[in-house]
Amino acid sequence: MKKYILALDQGTTSSRAIVFDAGGRAVSASQKEFRQIYPQAGWVEHDPDEIWQSQLECALEALRLAGAAGDEVAAIGLTNQRETTIVWSALTGRPIYNAIVWQCRRTAARAEEAASGPLGRLVREKCGVEPDAYFSATKIEWILQNVPGAREAAERGELRFGTVDSWLIWKLTDGREHLMDRTNASRTMLYDIHKFEWCGELLDAFGVPRSMLPEVRPSGAGFGMTAPELFGTAIPIAAAAGDQHAALFGQCCFAPGEAKNTYGTGCFLLMNTGAEAIESKNRLITTLAATEDERPEYALEGSVFVAGAAVQWLRDEMGLISSAAESEPIARSVPDTAGVYLVPAFTGLGAPYWDAYARGTIVGITRGAGRAHIVRAALEGIAYQAADVLRAMEADTGRRLPSLRVDGGASMNAFLMQFQADILNVPVRRPGYAETTALGAAYLAGLNVGMWSGRDELRSMAASMTEFVPSMEQSRREALLDGWRAALGRALR
Ligand code: ADP
């Protein structure tokens, strides 16, 4: 009996595996951290073998904990850290360099140069993103330029490029499949998100030979079978999607206008925009949404650099709280911030403000302002920033946000979620099951193998939600937002 779906969630700091049953409930989970390699300031790498080993070990461990045999697993759904770039030899199957991680800034100067010229326009038009070192293209270019012999081997057709999904699929199929899912492809800065093909002009511009590239498939289209020796039997790799795209799917944001926000170190916001690729007027990213079939579906994406990190700052640098969770009762101990606003622009401000030189600011301090007001202002500052991104998405799409789906560590803070609902004036819904990324990968895989009939069934299966209903008066909301805008004005350059 095929009764389980195995979700593999390959993240930036750890690999995880979760076994789901036919009701979409997690049966077991396993997690393994792996090394972060920092060869120079601003450089970040992973060892591709450690990525693979940790992922395989978790998969085996999760199956063991569930008491699930390989032949009871209907399918594998894969989700992964995005943009991270691996180049390996097709002859030996060995990586020729470490994985260059999405966070790595080594190609920042090259990306900036690309952004200012005609190449920048091409990237915006074809890929829906602003050229940045974050995406894969300049990372591949760097490897080909800096690893001895790499350029020649690439020209001879001996090298393969992949994001982490491709690498894991290659390893899982014992080198039989060189594939990439569309959502991951949409983050390479080489893939045309309107025509669904690699863009020849961009490949030329970044010096990437076509022979290095994987075949791209829709997220739920099937990515080969695992080598039988891994799990005792061959299991279909039924789906793959980038982590944020998988979370959007796992949160069942299927209709245009539906959005999710993940409150982690920063915030990752995605809004489904349906069949239409919307070009943002606020420099939000246009990206592909994960789909179970060929149908194109798009999303707008924006991020807030500092969210939960502001809470860490209160704890570690300011010593105002002893744990992240303590921020909630302390914020609730006062009725408001007494006019204090905290703009956590520690590393500049991203969407929709875009000011790399903005810096953290606390304004409105009076003699009565104390620790609780500052803690509360920090939490409110997270919600204001997310609201500003969502308002920009609404402006770009001309749609009203019906409700906001939330997940991530700081979404456990009920004060923050209520304030988010109040300031947005829309309900905030937090699913009972927090691992929405793995769940999204499992959903896509389960749809592929017929475990679930379609999106309606997924919606009906969703675990119970905690709903935060807006209860703030409009006049108060407006006054608070005015204060926030004034505070932002002080934080900007
Ligand atoms: P990441 O995946 O980015 O590491 P997580 O989703 O694990 O993030 O969330 C961790 C972040 O959430 C930390 O920055 C932490 O400060 C914050 N956080 C965790 N719990 C709370 C809480 N109860 N209230 C506010 N922030 C919290």
mmCIF file of C-alpha atoms in Angstrom, residues 25 28 50 66 69 80 96 100 121 135-136 142 193 200 217 226 244 272 292 321 326 404 433 471 492:
data_model
loop_
_atom_site.group_PDB
_atom_site.id
_atom_site.type_symbol
_atom_site.label_atom_id
_atom_site.label_comp_id
_atom_site.label_asym_id
_atom_site.label_seq_id
_atom_site.Cartn_x
_atom_site.Cartn_y
_atom_site.Cartn_z
ATOM 1 C CA ARG A 25 -0.642 14.971 8.448
ATOM 2 C CA SER A 28 7.586 11.807 11.425
ATOM 3 C CA GLU A 50 27.203 17.429 2.769
ATOM 4 C CA ALA A 66 7.460 6.540 10.651
ATOM 5 C CA ALA A 69 9.116 0.936 4.104
ATOM 6 C CA ASN A 80 14.992 23.638 -1.489
ATOM 7 C CA ILE A 96 34.020 21.150 -9.368
ATOM 8 C CA ILE A 100 27.789 29.152 -3.920
ATOM 9 C CA ARG A 121 16.878 45.706 -19.032
ATOM 10 C CA PHE A 135 20.558 34.923 -8.371
ATOM 11 C CA SER A 136 22.502 32.056 -9.973
ATOM 12 C CA TRP A 142 32.306 33.131 -11.372
ATOM 13 C CA ILE A 193 9.564 33.288 -17.302
ATOM 14 C CA GLY A 200 19.944 32.561 -25.363
ATOM 15 C CA ARG A 217 9.690 21.097 -15.896
ATOM 16 C CA THR A 226 15.123 7.233 -7.229
ATOM 17 C CA GLN A 244 9.064 30.087 -0.843
ATOM 18 C CA ASN A 272 -0.367 34.754 -6.203
ATOM 19 C CA GLU A 292 0.912 20.823 -10.529
ATOM 20 C CA ILE A 321 14.312 40.560 26.770
ATOM 21 C CA GLU A 326 9.155 37.073 26.095
ATOM 22 C CA LEU A 404 -2.979 36.906 4.913
ATOM 23 C CA TYR A 433 0.739 22.921 11.112
ATOM 24 C CA SER A 471 -10.463 44.957 15.577
ATOM 25 C CA LEU A 492 15.744 56.913 5.112
#
